[in-house]
mmCIF file of N, CA and C in Angstrom:
data_model
loop_
_atom_site.group_PDB
_atom_site.id
_atom_site.type_symbol
_atom_site.label_atom_id
_atom_site.label_comp_id
_atom_site.label_asym_id
_atom_site.label_seq_id
_atom_site.Cartn_x
_atom_site.Cartn_y
_atom_site.Cartn_z
ATOM 1 N N MET A 1 0.864 -1.209 0.021
ATOM 2 C CA MET A 1 -0.011 0.037 -0.119
ATOM 3 C C MET A 1 0.930 1.242 0.041
ATOM 4 N N ASN A 2 1.915 1.200 0.753
ATOM 5 C CA ASN A 2 2.851 2.334 0.759
ATOM 6 C C ASN A 2 3.505 2.578 -0.628
ATOM 7 N N ILE A 3 3.766 1.552 -1.305
ATOM 8 C CA ILE A 3 4.431 1.769 -2.695
ATOM 9 C C ILE A 3 3.382 2.518 -3.478
ATOM 10 N N LEU A 4 2.123 2.047 -3.485
ATOM 11 C CA LEU A 4 1.124 2.707 -4.365
ATOM 12 C C LEU A 4 0.843 4.129 -3.935
ATOM 13 N N LEU A 5 0.718 4.397 -2.639
ATOM 14 C CA LEU A 5 0.526 5.749 -2.149
ATOM 15 C C LEU A 5 1.663 6.674 -2.503
ATOM 16 N N GLN A 6 2.883 6.234 -2.329
ATOM 17 C CA GLN A 6 4.004 7.035 -2.768
ATOM 18 C C GLN A 6 3.922 7.455 -4.180
ATOM 19 N N TYR A 7 3.534 6.465 -4.963
ATOM 20 C CA TYR A 7 3.471 6.671 -6.436
ATOM 21 C C TYR A 7 2.371 7.749 -6.725
ATOM 22 N N VAL A 8 1.258 7.693 -6.112
ATOM 23 C CA VAL A 8 0.181 8.598 -6.331
ATOM 24 C C VAL A 8 0.598 10.022 -5.900
ATOM 25 N N VAL A 9 1.298 10.122 -4.713
ATOM 26 C CA VAL A 9 1.685 11.383 -4.353
ATOM 27 C C VAL A 9 2.698 12.010 -5.264
ATOM 28 N N LYS A 10 3.734 11.271 -5.784
ATOM 29 C CA LYS A 10 4.760 11.637 -6.622
ATOM 30 C C LYS A 10 4.088 12.048 -7.967
ATOM 31 N N SER A 11 3.012 11.416 -8.358
ATOM 32 C CA SER A 11 2.298 11.702 -9.577
ATOM 33 C C SER A 11 1.859 13.154 -9.736
ATOM 34 N N PHE A 12 1.404 13.652 -8.450
ATOM 35 C CA PHE A 12 0.854 14.965 -8.470
ATOM 36 C C PHE A 12 1.963 16.073 -8.329
ATOM 37 N N ASP A 13 3.206 15.652 -8.076
ATOM 38 C CA ASP A 13 4.332 16.585 -7.894
ATOM 39 C C ASP A 13 4.800 17.242 -9.184
ATOM 40 N N ARG A 14 4.565 18.506 -9.440
ATOM 41 C CA ARG A 14 5.067 19.075 -10.606
ATOM 42 C C ARG A 14 6.500 19.117 -10.840
ATOM 43 N N SER A 15 7.269 18.944 -9.800
ATOM 44 C CA SER A 15 8.709 18.980 -9.904
ATOM 45 C C SER A 15 9.294 17.629 -10.319
ATOM 46 N N THR A 16 8.496 16.572 -10.440
ATOM 47 C CA THR A 16 8.969 15.388 -11.052
ATOM 48 C C THR A 16 8.685 15.194 -12.468
ATOM 49 N N LYS A 17 9.336 14.242 -13.130
ATOM 50 C CA LYS A 17 9.142 14.029 -14.527
ATOM 51 C C LYS A 17 7.874 13.202 -14.790
ATOM 52 N N VAL A 18 7.264 13.447 -15.859
ATOM 53 C CA VAL A 18 6.035 12.564 -16.224
ATOM 54 C C VAL A 18 6.504 11.149 -16.438
ATOM 55 N N ILE A 19 7.765 11.019 -17.011
ATOM 56 C CA ILE A 19 8.218 9.570 -17.190
ATOM 57 C C ILE A 19 9.758 9.638 -17.116
ATOM 58 N N ASP A 20 10.250 8.620 -16.358
ATOM 59 C CA ASP A 20 11.768 8.363 -16.411
ATOM 60 C C ASP A 20 12.088 7.577 -17.617
ATOM 61 N N PHE A 21 12.231 8.211 -18.724
ATOM 62 C CA PHE A 21 12.227 7.585 -20.118
ATOM 63 C C PHE A 21 13.576 6.838 -20.247
ATOM 64 N N HIS A 22 13.575 5.545 -20.662
ATOM 65 C CA HIS A 22 14.667 4.836 -21.079
ATOM 66 C C HIS A 22 14.259 4.049 -22.393
ATOM 67 N N TYR A 23 15.135 3.962 -23.286
ATOM 68 C CA TYR A 23 14.818 3.142 -24.449
ATOM 69 C C TYR A 23 14.777 1.689 -24.108
ATOM 70 N N PRO A 24 13.898 0.886 -24.813
ATOM 71 C CA PRO A 24 13.654 -0.479 -24.386
ATOM 72 C C PRO A 24 14.947 -1.250 -24.224
ATOM 73 N N ASN A 25 16.050 -0.998 -25.124
ATOM 74 C CA ASN A 25 17.271 -1.877 -24.894
ATOM 75 C C ASN A 25 17.944 -1.499 -23.563
ATOM 76 N N GLU A 26 17.815 -0.249 -23.036
ATOM 77 C CA GLU A 26 18.389 0.124 -21.872
ATOM 78 C C GLU A 26 17.729 -0.480 -20.718
ATOM 79 N N LEU A 27 16.436 -0.590 -20.698
ATOM 80 C CA LEU A 27 15.702 -1.261 -19.665
ATOM 81 C C LEU A 27 15.956 -2.726 -19.596
ATOM 82 N N LEU A 28 15.963 -3.339 -20.861
ATOM 83 C CA LEU A 28 16.335 -4.823 -20.935
ATOM 84 C C LEU A 28 17.764 -5.079 -20.332
ATOM 85 N N GLN A 29 18.686 -4.206 -20.455
ATOM 86 C CA GLN A 29 20.006 -4.366 -19.928
ATOM 87 C C GLN A 29 20.039 -4.191 -18.463
ATOM 88 N N GLU A 30 19.251 -3.204 -18.033
ATOM 89 C CA GLU A 30 19.301 -2.741 -16.637
ATOM 90 C C GLU A 30 18.785 -3.791 -15.662
ATOM 91 N N TYR A 31 17.802 -4.498 -16.131
ATOM 92 C CA TYR A 31 17.071 -5.493 -15.174
ATOM 93 C C TYR A 31 17.119 -6.851 -15.690
ATOM 94 N N ASN A 32 16.876 -7.753 -14.897
ATOM 95 C CA ASN A 32 16.734 -9.154 -15.270
ATOM 96 C C ASN A 32 15.229 -9.493 -15.653
ATOM 97 N N TRP A 33 14.972 -9.654 -16.785
ATOM 98 C CA TRP A 33 13.710 -9.916 -17.399
ATOM 99 C C TRP A 33 13.261 -11.340 -17.529
ATOM 100 N N GLU A 34 14.211 -12.165 -17.078
ATOM 101 C CA GLU A 34 13.955 -13.678 -17.309
ATOM 102 C C GLU A 34 12.858 -14.053 -16.375
ATOM 103 N N LEU A 35 11.976 -14.930 -16.782
ATOM 104 C CA LEU A 35 10.952 -15.486 -15.819
ATOM 105 C C LEU A 35 11.601 -16.509 -14.996
ATOM 106 N N ALA A 36 11.544 -16.487 -13.774
ATOM 107 C CA ALA A 36 12.165 -17.408 -12.787
ATOM 108 C C ALA A 36 11.293 -18.717 -12.915
ATOM 109 N N ASP A 37 12.111 -19.762 -12.664
ATOM 110 C CA ASP A 37 11.593 -21.103 -12.631
ATOM 111 C C ASP A 37 10.905 -21.338 -11.204
ATOM 112 N N GLN A 38 11.312 -20.666 -10.201
ATOM 113 C CA GLN A 38 10.746 -20.853 -8.927
ATOM 114 C C GLN A 38 9.998 -19.547 -8.443
ATOM 115 N N PRO A 39 9.046 -19.713 -7.642
ATOM 116 C CA PRO A 39 8.214 -18.495 -7.108
ATOM 117 C C PRO A 39 9.280 -17.507 -6.501
ATOM 118 N N GLN A 40 8.950 -16.205 -6.579
ATOM 119 C CA GLN A 40 9.779 -15.162 -5.829
ATOM 120 C C GLN A 40 9.214 -14.934 -4.566
ATOM 121 N N ASN A 41 9.936 -14.468 -3.694
ATOM 122 C CA ASN A 41 9.375 -14.047 -2.272
ATOM 123 C C ASN A 41 8.776 -12.729 -2.333
ATOM 124 N N LEU A 42 8.113 -12.345 -1.335
ATOM 125 C CA LEU A 42 7.374 -11.043 -1.306
ATOM 126 C C LEU A 42 8.153 -9.863 -1.463
ATOM 127 N N GLU A 43 9.353 -9.889 -0.897
ATOM 128 C CA GLU A 43 10.344 -8.701 -0.979
ATOM 129 C C GLU A 43 10.687 -8.516 -2.478
ATOM 130 N N GLU A 44 10.952 -9.676 -3.208
ATOM 131 C CA GLU A 44 11.332 -9.546 -4.662
ATOM 132 C C GLU A 44 10.146 -8.957 -5.420
ATOM 133 N N ILE A 45 8.941 -9.417 -5.118
ATOM 134 C CA ILE A 45 7.744 -9.028 -5.837
ATOM 135 C C ILE A 45 7.501 -7.492 -5.679
ATOM 136 N N LEU A 46 7.668 -6.999 -4.373
ATOM 137 C CA LEU A 46 7.515 -5.615 -4.062
ATOM 138 C C LEU A 46 8.533 -4.806 -4.776
ATOM 139 N N MET A 47 9.784 -5.268 -4.838
ATOM 140 C CA MET A 47 10.890 -4.636 -5.600
ATOM 141 C C MET A 47 10.481 -4.439 -7.121
ATOM 142 N N HIS A 48 9.876 -5.488 -7.613
ATOM 143 C CA HIS A 48 9.486 -5.363 -9.058
ATOM 144 C C HIS A 48 8.356 -4.434 -9.188
ATOM 145 N N CYS A 49 7.455 -4.336 -8.234
ATOM 146 C CA CYS A 49 6.351 -3.397 -8.202
ATOM 147 C C CYS A 49 6.933 -1.973 -8.290
ATOM 148 N N GLN A 50 7.922 -1.643 -7.454
ATOM 149 C CA GLN A 50 8.562 -0.381 -7.385
ATOM 150 C C GLN A 50 9.168 -0.077 -8.719
ATOM 151 N N THR A 51 9.919 -0.975 -9.263
ATOM 152 C CA THR A 51 10.582 -0.757 -10.560
ATOM 153 C C THR A 51 9.577 -0.527 -11.663
ATOM 154 N N THR A 52 8.448 -1.238 -11.658
ATOM 155 C CA THR A 52 7.416 -0.932 -12.635
ATOM 156 C C THR A 52 6.800 0.439 -12.509
ATOM 157 N N LEU A 53 6.612 0.873 -11.374
ATOM 158 C CA LEU A 53 6.051 2.164 -11.165
ATOM 159 C C LEU A 53 7.128 3.263 -11.455
ATOM 160 N N LYS A 54 8.386 2.969 -11.218
ATOM 161 C CA LYS A 54 9.441 3.919 -11.479
ATOM 162 C C LYS A 54 9.520 4.285 -13.005
ATOM 163 N N TYR A 55 9.326 3.308 -13.823
ATOM 164 C CA TYR A 55 9.394 3.519 -15.209
ATOM 165 C C TYR A 55 8.000 3.792 -16.033
ATOM 166 N N ALA A 56 6.982 3.713 -15.244
ATOM 167 C CA ALA A 56 5.657 3.913 -15.770
ATOM 168 C C ALA A 56 5.397 5.417 -16.012
ATOM 169 N N ILE A 57 4.543 5.704 -16.969
ATOM 170 C CA ILE A 57 4.178 7.123 -17.216
ATOM 171 C C ILE A 57 3.225 7.499 -16.197
ATOM 172 N N LYS A 58 3.404 8.584 -15.490
ATOM 173 C CA LYS A 58 2.610 9.067 -14.375
ATOM 174 C C LYS A 58 1.362 9.763 -15.022
ATOM 175 N N THR A 59 0.380 9.048 -15.327
ATOM 176 C CA THR A 59 -0.854 9.607 -15.913
ATOM 177 C C THR A 59 -1.638 10.551 -15.139
ATOM 178 N N GLY A 60 -1.316 10.513 -13.845
ATOM 179 C CA GLY A 60 -1.992 11.498 -12.957
ATOM 180 C C GLY A 60 -1.115 12.939 -12.827
ATOM 181 N N HIS A 61 -0.080 12.901 -13.394
ATOM 182 C CA HIS A 61 0.935 14.106 -13.338
ATOM 183 C C HIS A 61 0.155 15.315 -14.018
ATOM 184 N N PRO A 62 0.315 16.480 -13.454
ATOM 185 C CA PRO A 62 -0.293 17.652 -14.002
ATOM 186 C C PRO A 62 0.098 18.044 -15.408
ATOM 187 N N ARG A 63 1.295 17.487 -15.865
ATOM 188 C CA ARG A 63 1.807 17.856 -17.130
ATOM 189 C C ARG A 63 1.609 16.745 -18.150
ATOM 190 N N TYR A 64 0.912 15.633 -17.713
ATOM 191 C CA TYR A 64 0.628 14.555 -18.671
ATOM 192 C C TYR A 64 -0.652 14.837 -19.482
ATOM 193 N N PHE A 65 -0.560 14.799 -20.776
ATOM 194 C CA PHE A 65 -1.710 15.082 -21.678
ATOM 195 C C PHE A 65 -1.651 13.992 -22.694
ATOM 196 N N ASN A 66 -2.746 13.282 -23.087
ATOM 197 C CA ASN A 66 -2.933 12.291 -24.067
ATOM 198 C C ASN A 66 -4.316 12.462 -24.682
ATOM 199 N N GLN A 67 -4.370 12.075 -25.895
ATOM 200 C CA GLN A 67 -5.726 12.081 -26.580
ATOM 201 C C GLN A 67 -6.706 11.131 -25.990
ATOM 202 N N LEU A 68 -6.238 10.087 -25.370
ATOM 203 C CA LEU A 68 -7.220 9.067 -24.849
ATOM 204 C C LEU A 68 -7.603 9.212 -23.343
ATOM 205 N N SER A 69 -6.575 9.702 -22.562
ATOM 206 C CA SER A 69 -6.808 9.834 -21.156
ATOM 207 C C SER A 69 -5.942 10.946 -20.556
ATOM 208 N N THR A 70 -6.373 11.456 -19.407
ATOM 209 C CA THR A 70 -5.424 12.328 -18.789
ATOM 210 C C THR A 70 -5.910 12.356 -17.238
ATOM 211 N N GLY A 71 -5.035 12.593 -16.329
ATOM 212 C CA GLY A 71 -5.325 12.782 -15.006
ATOM 213 C C GLY A 71 -5.606 11.490 -14.290
ATOM 214 N N LEU A 72 -5.592 11.528 -13.057
ATOM 215 C CA LEU A 72 -5.927 10.401 -12.083
ATOM 216 C C LEU A 72 -7.203 10.780 -11.445
ATOM 217 N N ASP A 73 -8.185 9.878 -11.610
ATOM 218 C CA ASP A 73 -9.526 10.025 -10.937
ATOM 219 C C ASP A 73 -9.380 9.379 -9.595
ATOM 220 N N MET A 74 -9.316 10.244 -8.558
ATOM 221 C CA MET A 74 -9.160 9.732 -7.171
ATOM 222 C C MET A 74 -10.368 8.906 -6.722
ATOM 223 N N VAL A 75 -11.554 9.285 -7.193
ATOM 224 C CA VAL A 75 -12.701 8.529 -6.644
ATOM 225 C C VAL A 75 -12.659 7.133 -7.418
ATOM 226 N N GLY A 76 -12.374 7.073 -8.735
ATOM 227 C CA GLY A 76 -12.191 5.915 -9.425
ATOM 228 C C GLY A 76 -11.074 5.002 -8.790
ATOM 229 N N LEU A 77 -10.026 5.619 -8.425
ATOM 230 C CA LEU A 77 -8.894 4.821 -7.743
ATOM 231 C C LEU A 77 -9.388 4.286 -6.497
ATOM 232 N N ALA A 78 -10.053 5.009 -5.640
ATOM 233 C CA ALA A 78 -10.632 4.455 -4.316
ATOM 234 C C ALA A 78 -11.568 3.314 -4.675
ATOM 235 N N ALA A 79 -12.493 3.517 -5.700
ATOM 236 C CA ALA A 79 -13.425 2.489 -6.004
ATOM 237 C C ALA A 79 -12.697 1.113 -6.484
ATOM 238 N N ASP A 80 -11.698 1.309 -7.180
ATOM 239 C CA ASP A 80 -10.839 0.198 -7.756
ATOM 240 C C ASP A 80 -10.231 -0.529 -6.577
ATOM 241 N N TRP A 81 -9.599 0.266 -5.574
ATOM 242 C CA TRP A 81 -9.017 -0.430 -4.437
ATOM 243 C C TRP A 81 -10.118 -1.120 -3.603
ATOM 244 N N LEU A 82 -11.211 -0.494 -3.532
ATOM 245 C CA LEU A 82 -12.238 -1.098 -2.711
ATOM 246 C C LEU A 82 -12.664 -2.461 -3.311
ATOM 247 N N THR A 83 -12.926 -2.356 -4.552
ATOM 248 C CA THR A 83 -13.402 -3.691 -5.141
ATOM 249 C C THR A 83 -12.408 -4.670 -5.160
ATOM 250 N N SER A 84 -11.140 -4.333 -5.410
ATOM 251 C CA SER A 84 -9.967 -5.324 -5.354
ATOM 252 C C SER A 84 -9.908 -5.848 -3.996
ATOM 253 N N THR A 85 -9.949 -4.987 -3.049
ATOM 254 C CA THR A 85 -9.778 -5.547 -1.567
ATOM 255 C C THR A 85 -10.984 -6.473 -1.348
ATOM 256 N N ALA A 86 -12.152 -6.128 -1.683
ATOM 257 C CA ALA A 86 -13.369 -7.004 -1.440
ATOM 258 C C ALA A 86 -13.215 -8.294 -2.058
ATOM 259 N N ASN A 87 -12.664 -8.269 -3.298
ATOM 260 C CA ASN A 87 -12.441 -9.473 -4.024
ATOM 261 C C ASN A 87 -13.625 -10.386 -4.164
ATOM 262 N N THR A 88 -14.714 -9.681 -4.448
ATOM 263 C CA THR A 88 -16.039 -10.635 -4.512
ATOM 264 C C THR A 88 -16.582 -10.698 -6.015
ATOM 265 N N ASN A 89 -17.598 -11.422 -6.113
ATOM 266 C CA ASN A 89 -18.325 -11.578 -7.432
ATOM 267 C C ASN A 89 -19.618 -10.899 -7.289
ATOM 268 N N MET A 90 -20.157 -10.473 -8.512
ATOM 269 C CA MET A 90 -21.396 -9.772 -8.515
ATOM 270 C C MET A 90 -22.646 -10.644 -8.845
ATOM 271 N N PHE A 91 -22.470 -11.994 -8.729
ATOM 272 C CA PHE A 91 -23.595 -12.731 -9.346
ATOM 273 C C PHE A 91 -24.750 -12.965 -8.398
ATOM 274 N N THR A 92 -24.656 -12.866 -7.108
ATOM 275 C CA THR A 92 -25.741 -13.068 -6.235
ATOM 276 C C THR A 92 -25.599 -12.094 -5.062
ATOM 277 N N TYR A 93 -26.781 -11.869 -4.486
ATOM 278 C CA TYR A 93 -26.845 -10.955 -3.229
ATOM 279 C C TYR A 93 -26.059 -11.657 -2.019
ATOM 280 N N GLU A 94 -26.147 -12.924 -1.981
ATOM 281 C CA GLU A 94 -25.495 -13.652 -0.879
ATOM 282 C C GLU A 94 -23.895 -13.406 -0.900
ATOM 283 N N ILE A 95 -23.357 -13.348 -2.166
ATOM 284 C CA ILE A 95 -22.006 -13.134 -2.306
ATOM 285 C C ILE A 95 -21.518 -11.749 -2.114
ATOM 286 N N ALA A 96 -22.350 -10.812 -2.603
ATOM 287 C CA ALA A 96 -21.922 -9.384 -2.647
ATOM 288 C C ALA A 96 -23.120 -8.405 -2.399
ATOM 289 N N PRO A 97 -23.637 -8.469 -1.084
ATOM 290 C CA PRO A 97 -24.911 -7.754 -0.943
ATOM 291 C C PRO A 97 -24.819 -6.303 -1.179
ATOM 292 N N VAL A 98 -23.742 -5.558 -0.756
ATOM 293 C CA VAL A 98 -23.611 -4.075 -0.854
ATOM 294 C C VAL A 98 -23.538 -3.802 -2.332
ATOM 295 N N PHE A 99 -22.646 -4.484 -3.059
ATOM 296 C CA PHE A 99 -22.430 -4.238 -4.545
ATOM 297 C C PHE A 99 -23.632 -4.454 -5.323
ATOM 298 N N VAL A 100 -24.472 -5.551 -5.019
ATOM 299 C CA VAL A 100 -25.566 -5.765 -5.748
ATOM 300 C C VAL A 100 -26.561 -4.664 -5.514
ATOM 301 N N LEU A 101 -26.778 -4.250 -4.289
ATOM 302 C CA LEU A 101 -27.729 -3.192 -3.994
ATOM 303 C C LEU A 101 -27.274 -1.778 -4.760
ATOM 304 N N LEU A 102 -25.891 -1.594 -4.676
ATOM 305 C CA LEU A 102 -25.416 -0.377 -5.487
ATOM 306 C C LEU A 102 -25.828 -0.480 -6.967
ATOM 307 N N GLU A 103 -25.568 -1.689 -7.549
ATOM 308 C CA GLU A 103 -25.909 -1.803 -8.954
ATOM 309 C C GLU A 103 -27.476 -1.627 -9.189
ATOM 310 N N TYR A 104 -28.262 -2.051 -8.212
ATOM 311 C CA TYR A 104 -29.773 -1.999 -8.380
ATOM 312 C C TYR A 104 -30.154 -0.407 -8.328
ATOM 313 N N VAL A 105 -29.642 0.278 -7.314
ATOM 314 C CA VAL A 105 -30.063 1.711 -7.172
ATOM 315 C C VAL A 105 -29.522 2.541 -8.223
ATOM 316 N N THR A 106 -28.223 2.304 -8.721
ATOM 317 C CA THR A 106 -27.688 3.016 -9.825
ATOM 318 C C THR A 106 -28.463 2.785 -11.156
ATOM 319 N N LEU A 107 -28.739 1.618 -11.398
ATOM 320 C CA LEU A 107 -29.576 1.345 -12.627
ATOM 321 C C LEU A 107 -31.065 1.920 -12.508
ATOM 322 N N LYS A 108 -31.599 1.910 -11.343
ATOM 323 C CA LYS A 108 -32.806 2.548 -11.151
ATOM 324 C C LYS A 108 -32.837 3.992 -11.503
ATOM 325 N N LYS A 109 -31.811 4.650 -10.935
ATOM 326 C CA LYS A 109 -31.593 6.075 -11.212
ATOM 327 C C LYS A 109 -31.207 6.391 -12.733
ATOM 328 N N MET A 110 -30.597 5.553 -13.393
ATOM 329 C CA MET A 110 -30.351 5.658 -14.806
ATOM 330 C C MET A 110 -31.751 5.590 -15.535
ATOM 331 N N ARG A 111 -32.488 4.709 -15.101
ATOM 332 C CA ARG A 111 -33.767 4.484 -15.909
ATOM 333 C C ARG A 111 -34.718 5.747 -15.616
ATOM 334 N N GLU A 112 -34.563 6.344 -14.412
ATOM 335 C CA GLU A 112 -35.351 7.549 -14.080
ATOM 336 C C GLU A 112 -34.861 8.697 -14.896
ATOM 337 N N ILE A 113 -33.542 8.867 -15.131
ATOM 338 C CA ILE A 113 -33.023 9.929 -15.849
ATOM 339 C C ILE A 113 -33.431 9.798 -17.356
ATOM 340 N N ILE A 114 -33.517 8.611 -17.847
ATOM 341 C CA ILE A 114 -33.989 8.492 -19.288
ATOM 342 C C ILE A 114 -35.505 8.528 -19.421
ATOM 343 N N GLY A 115 -36.226 8.676 -18.322
ATOM 344 C CA GLY A 115 -37.664 8.899 -18.329
ATOM 345 C C GLY A 115 -38.533 7.752 -18.206
ATOM 346 N N TRP A 116 -38.037 6.554 -17.782
ATOM 347 C CA TRP A 116 -38.850 5.467 -17.451
ATOM 348 C C TRP A 116 -39.654 5.683 -16.152
ATOM 349 N N PRO A 117 -40.953 5.600 -16.112
ATOM 350 C CA PRO A 117 -41.788 5.912 -14.991
ATOM 351 C C PRO A 117 -41.374 5.239 -13.662
ATOM 352 N N GLY A 118 -40.892 6.082 -12.625
ATOM 353 C CA GLY A 118 -40.574 5.499 -11.378
ATOM 354 C C GLY A 118 -39.225 4.611 -11.434
ATOM 355 N N GLY A 119 -38.634 4.764 -12.647
ATOM 356 C CA GLY A 119 -37.322 3.945 -12.733
ATOM 357 C C GLY A 119 -37.674 2.500 -12.948
ATOM 358 N N SER A 120 -38.852 2.115 -13.220
ATOM 359 C CA SER A 120 -39.096 0.781 -13.370
ATOM 360 C C SER A 120 -38.403 0.079 -14.579
ATOM 361 N N GLY A 121 -38.054 -1.119 -14.460
ATOM 362 C CA GLY A 121 -37.373 -1.845 -15.456
ATOM 363 C C GLY A 121 -36.402 -2.852 -14.912
ATOM 364 N N ASP A 122 -35.435 -3.190 -15.749
ATOM 365 C CA ASP A 122 -34.463 -4.195 -15.319
ATOM 366 C C ASP A 122 -33.222 -3.838 -15.870
ATOM 367 N N GLY A 123 -32.197 -4.444 -15.497
ATOM 368 C CA GLY A 123 -30.800 -4.341 -16.198
ATOM 369 C C GLY A 123 -29.627 -4.779 -15.356
ATOM 370 N N ILE A 124 -28.539 -4.964 -15.906
ATOM 371 C CA ILE A 124 -27.305 -5.295 -15.274
ATOM 372 C C ILE A 124 -26.234 -4.563 -15.775
ATOM 373 N N PHE A 125 -25.044 -4.447 -15.091
ATOM 374 C CA PHE A 125 -23.833 -3.880 -15.654
ATOM 375 C C PHE A 125 -23.061 -5.102 -16.050
ATOM 376 N N SER A 126 -22.411 -4.941 -17.351
ATOM 377 C CA SER A 126 -21.595 -5.986 -17.831
ATOM 378 C C SER A 126 -20.086 -5.497 -17.888
ATOM 379 N N PRO A 127 -19.358 -5.861 -16.840
ATOM 380 C CA PRO A 127 -17.978 -5.270 -16.917
ATOM 381 C C PRO A 127 -17.112 -6.111 -17.887
ATOM 382 N N GLY A 128 -16.013 -5.534 -18.214
ATOM 383 C CA GLY A 128 -14.970 -6.140 -19.080
ATOM 384 C C GLY A 128 -14.848 -5.509 -20.326
ATOM 385 N N THR A 129 -13.934 -5.973 -21.118
ATOM 386 C CA THR A 129 -13.623 -5.304 -22.458
ATOM 387 C C THR A 129 -14.202 -6.184 -23.641
#
């Protein structure tokens, strides 16, 4: 969590670079990219997480501009962390009561916005790409 929070804070710092750019051949030479035959320990995994974020483009940086995306949506990030932490499925109330109810009231409100009387109707969200 500390690694992620440090990255988010650094992303908003105007004095930092948007990216610590290196050409692919430089990064390939600088780190061991071979897939290990044995599982790595938690310390090694966390080190790889730090390295990944070190060379990632800081899309939340105030000077990052892109035609497809820009900025860091803090509410979206919090929602992503919440759903990842809950690690649940949406297929029944018994598995995810709060998330199922959130889906229900959100869809009802959407139906009201488009003019369906009392928000009556049915629907589901279909996540994925």
